[in-house]
Short mmCIF file of C-alpha atoms in Angstrom, two decimals:
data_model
loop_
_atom_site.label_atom_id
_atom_site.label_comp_id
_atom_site.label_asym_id
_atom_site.label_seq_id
_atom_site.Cartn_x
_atom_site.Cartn_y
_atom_site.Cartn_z
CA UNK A 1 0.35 -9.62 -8.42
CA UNK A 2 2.14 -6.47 -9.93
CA UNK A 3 4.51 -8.23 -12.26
CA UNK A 4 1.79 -9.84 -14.27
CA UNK A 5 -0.21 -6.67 -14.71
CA UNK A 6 -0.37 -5.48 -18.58
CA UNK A 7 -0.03 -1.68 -19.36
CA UNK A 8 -2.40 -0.40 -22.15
CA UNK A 9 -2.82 2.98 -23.36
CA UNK A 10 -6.58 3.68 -25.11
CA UNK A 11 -6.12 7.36 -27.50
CA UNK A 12 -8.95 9.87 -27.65
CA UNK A 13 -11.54 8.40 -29.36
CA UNK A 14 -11.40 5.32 -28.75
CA UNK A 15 -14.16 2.83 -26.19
CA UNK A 16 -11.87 0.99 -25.22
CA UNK A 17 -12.20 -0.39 -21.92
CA UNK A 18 -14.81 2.38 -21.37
CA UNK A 19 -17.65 0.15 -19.68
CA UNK A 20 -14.91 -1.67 -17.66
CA UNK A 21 -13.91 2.03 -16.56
CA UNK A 22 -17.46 2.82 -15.43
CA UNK A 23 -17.90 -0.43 -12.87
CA UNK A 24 -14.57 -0.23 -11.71
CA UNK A 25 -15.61 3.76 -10.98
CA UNK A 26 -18.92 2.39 -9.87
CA UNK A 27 -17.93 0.08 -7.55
CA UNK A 28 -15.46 2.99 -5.65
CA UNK A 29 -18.35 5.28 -5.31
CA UNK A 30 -21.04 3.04 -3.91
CA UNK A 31 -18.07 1.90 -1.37
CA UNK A 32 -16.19 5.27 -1.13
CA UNK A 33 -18.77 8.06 -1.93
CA UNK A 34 -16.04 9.61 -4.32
CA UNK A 35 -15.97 9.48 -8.30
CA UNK A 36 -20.00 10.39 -8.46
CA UNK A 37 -19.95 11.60 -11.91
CA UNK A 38 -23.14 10.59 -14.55
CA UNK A 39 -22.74 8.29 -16.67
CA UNK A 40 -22.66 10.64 -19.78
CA UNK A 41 -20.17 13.33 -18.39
CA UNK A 42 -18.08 10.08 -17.51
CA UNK A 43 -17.84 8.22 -20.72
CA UNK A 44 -17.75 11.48 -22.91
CA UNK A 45 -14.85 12.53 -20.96
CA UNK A 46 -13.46 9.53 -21.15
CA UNK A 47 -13.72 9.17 -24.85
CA UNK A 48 -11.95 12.67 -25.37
CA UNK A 49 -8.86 11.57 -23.17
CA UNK A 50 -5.56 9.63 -23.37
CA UNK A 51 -6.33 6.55 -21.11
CA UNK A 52 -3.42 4.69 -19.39
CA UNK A 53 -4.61 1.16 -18.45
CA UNK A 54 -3.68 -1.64 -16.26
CA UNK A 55 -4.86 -4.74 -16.72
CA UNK A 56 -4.40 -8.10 -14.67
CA UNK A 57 -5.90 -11.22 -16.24
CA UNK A 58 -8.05 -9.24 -18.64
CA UNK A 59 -9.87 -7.28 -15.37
CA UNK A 60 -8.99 -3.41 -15.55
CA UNK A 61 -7.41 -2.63 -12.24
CA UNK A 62 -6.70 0.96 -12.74
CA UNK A 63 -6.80 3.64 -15.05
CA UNK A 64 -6.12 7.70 -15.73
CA UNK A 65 -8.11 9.17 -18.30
CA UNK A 66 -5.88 12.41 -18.68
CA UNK A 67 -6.81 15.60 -21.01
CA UNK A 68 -4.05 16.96 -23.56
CA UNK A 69 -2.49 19.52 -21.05
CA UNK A 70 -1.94 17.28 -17.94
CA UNK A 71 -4.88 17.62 -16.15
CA UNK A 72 -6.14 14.13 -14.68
CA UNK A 73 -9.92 13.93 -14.84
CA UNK A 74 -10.16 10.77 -13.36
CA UNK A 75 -7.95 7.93 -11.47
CA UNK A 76 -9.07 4.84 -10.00
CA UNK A 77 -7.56 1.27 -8.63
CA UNK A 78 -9.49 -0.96 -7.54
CA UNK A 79 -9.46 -1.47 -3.92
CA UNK A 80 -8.57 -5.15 -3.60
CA UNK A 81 -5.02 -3.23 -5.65
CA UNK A 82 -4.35 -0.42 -3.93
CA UNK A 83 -1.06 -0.67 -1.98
CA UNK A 84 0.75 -2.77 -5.33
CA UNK A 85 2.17 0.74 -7.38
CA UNK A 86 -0.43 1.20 -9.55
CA UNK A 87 -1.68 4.37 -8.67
CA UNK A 88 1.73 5.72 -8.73
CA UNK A 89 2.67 4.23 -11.70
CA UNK A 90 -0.20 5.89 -13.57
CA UNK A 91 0.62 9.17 -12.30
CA UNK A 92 4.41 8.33 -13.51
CA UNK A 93 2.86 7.39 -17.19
CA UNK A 94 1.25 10.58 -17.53
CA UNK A 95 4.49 12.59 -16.25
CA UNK A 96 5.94 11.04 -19.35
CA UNK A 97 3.77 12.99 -21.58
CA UNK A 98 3.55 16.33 -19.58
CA UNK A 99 5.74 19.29 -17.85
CA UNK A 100 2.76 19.78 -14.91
CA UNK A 101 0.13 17.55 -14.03
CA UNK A 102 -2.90 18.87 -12.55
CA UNK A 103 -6.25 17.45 -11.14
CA UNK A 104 -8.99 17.69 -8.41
CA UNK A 105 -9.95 16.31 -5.03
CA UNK A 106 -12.72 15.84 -3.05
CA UNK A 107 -11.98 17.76 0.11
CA UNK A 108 -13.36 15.01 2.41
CA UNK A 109 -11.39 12.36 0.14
CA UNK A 110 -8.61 11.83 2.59
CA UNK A 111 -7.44 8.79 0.87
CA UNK A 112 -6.74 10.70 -2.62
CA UNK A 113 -5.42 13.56 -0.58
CA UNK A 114 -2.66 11.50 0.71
CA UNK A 115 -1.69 9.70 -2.37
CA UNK A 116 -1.44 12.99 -4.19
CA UNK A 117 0.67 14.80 -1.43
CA UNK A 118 3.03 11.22 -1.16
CA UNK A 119 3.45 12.27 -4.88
CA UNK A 120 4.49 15.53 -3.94
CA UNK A 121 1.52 17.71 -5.70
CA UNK A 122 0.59 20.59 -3.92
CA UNK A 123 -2.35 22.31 -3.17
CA UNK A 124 -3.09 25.06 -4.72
CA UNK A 125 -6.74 26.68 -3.80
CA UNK A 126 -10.22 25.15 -2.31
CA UNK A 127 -13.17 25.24 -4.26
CA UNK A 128 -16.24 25.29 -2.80
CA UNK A 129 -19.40 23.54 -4.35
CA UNK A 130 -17.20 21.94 -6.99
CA UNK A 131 -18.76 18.86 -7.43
CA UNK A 132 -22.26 18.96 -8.93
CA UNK A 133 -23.90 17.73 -5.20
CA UNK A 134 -22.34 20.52 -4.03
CA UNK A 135 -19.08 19.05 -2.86
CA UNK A 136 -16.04 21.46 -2.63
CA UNK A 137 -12.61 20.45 -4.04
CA UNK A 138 -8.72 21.56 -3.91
CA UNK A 139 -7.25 22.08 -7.16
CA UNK A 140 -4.04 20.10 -7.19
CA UNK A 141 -0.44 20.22 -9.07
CA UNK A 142 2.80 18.83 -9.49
CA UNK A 143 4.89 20.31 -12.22
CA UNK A 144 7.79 21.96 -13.34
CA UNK A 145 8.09 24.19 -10.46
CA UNK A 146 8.74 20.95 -8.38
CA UNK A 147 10.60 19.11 -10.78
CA UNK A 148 7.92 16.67 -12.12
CA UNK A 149 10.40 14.09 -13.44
CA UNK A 150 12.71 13.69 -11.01
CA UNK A 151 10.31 13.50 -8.22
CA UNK A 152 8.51 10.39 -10.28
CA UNK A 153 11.87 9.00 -10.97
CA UNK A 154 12.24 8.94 -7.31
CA UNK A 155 9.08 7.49 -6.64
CA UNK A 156 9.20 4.64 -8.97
CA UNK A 157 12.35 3.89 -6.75
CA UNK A 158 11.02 3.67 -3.69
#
């Protein structure tokens, strides 16, 4: 499926995709219990970011909506995807455009946990009642102190 996936980028401001965004987010949290944001705090932030895309036969199948310094507010594939590169690939777009990439977890979100640390970002503290129902969180980053683009590079080979 990967090779006929398109790659769009939506800048600040823009709606783009923004509904599309919300189901696919949807759809994770009623089957995940992760990405619980409102629907205001999500489309506002999603309207202020830079907003890789991937797109397979015009469905969105992923996306990062990433802040100007590096800091990932939200990352999703759909699950029917995951497994195909996209994930990683999105991480690898935004490395393009930054030194240090950082974002949040869920701590009980083993499945984003394990992507991010296959990445190679580290944890870097817990924070408890994070989340506005009172989940706790580990703030996460892989920058220049691990050599950001070489440890993408070396990803995308794999």
């Amino acid at each position: 499926m990967s090779v006929n996936i398109d790659s769009r980028v939506v800048a600040p401001g823009s709606d783009d995709y923004v509904d599309e965004a919300w189901q696919l987010k949807e759809r994770i949290s009623s089957q995940e219990g992760v990405l619980k944001q409102r629907h205001d705090f999500f489309t506002d932030a999603y309207r202020r970011s830079k907003v890789h895309c991937y797109v397979f036969n015009d469905e969105l199948v992923g996306f990062a909506a990433v802040r100007r310094d590096g800091y990932i507010l939200f990352l999703a594939v759909a699950p029917e995807c995951r497994g195909e590169g996209i994930g990683k690939r999105l991480v690898a777009r935004v490395a393009d455009d930054h030194d240090s990439i950082t974002c949040h977890a869920r701590t009980s979100n083993e499945n984003a946990l394990q992507f991010y640390e296959h990445l190679g970002f580290e944890i870097k503290r817990r924070i408890d009642d994070y989340y506005e129902d009172g989940g706790d969180a580990y703030y996460l980053k892989l920058g220049s102190d691990v050599g950001i683009a070489d440890r993408i590079s070396e990803l995308m080979r794999r």
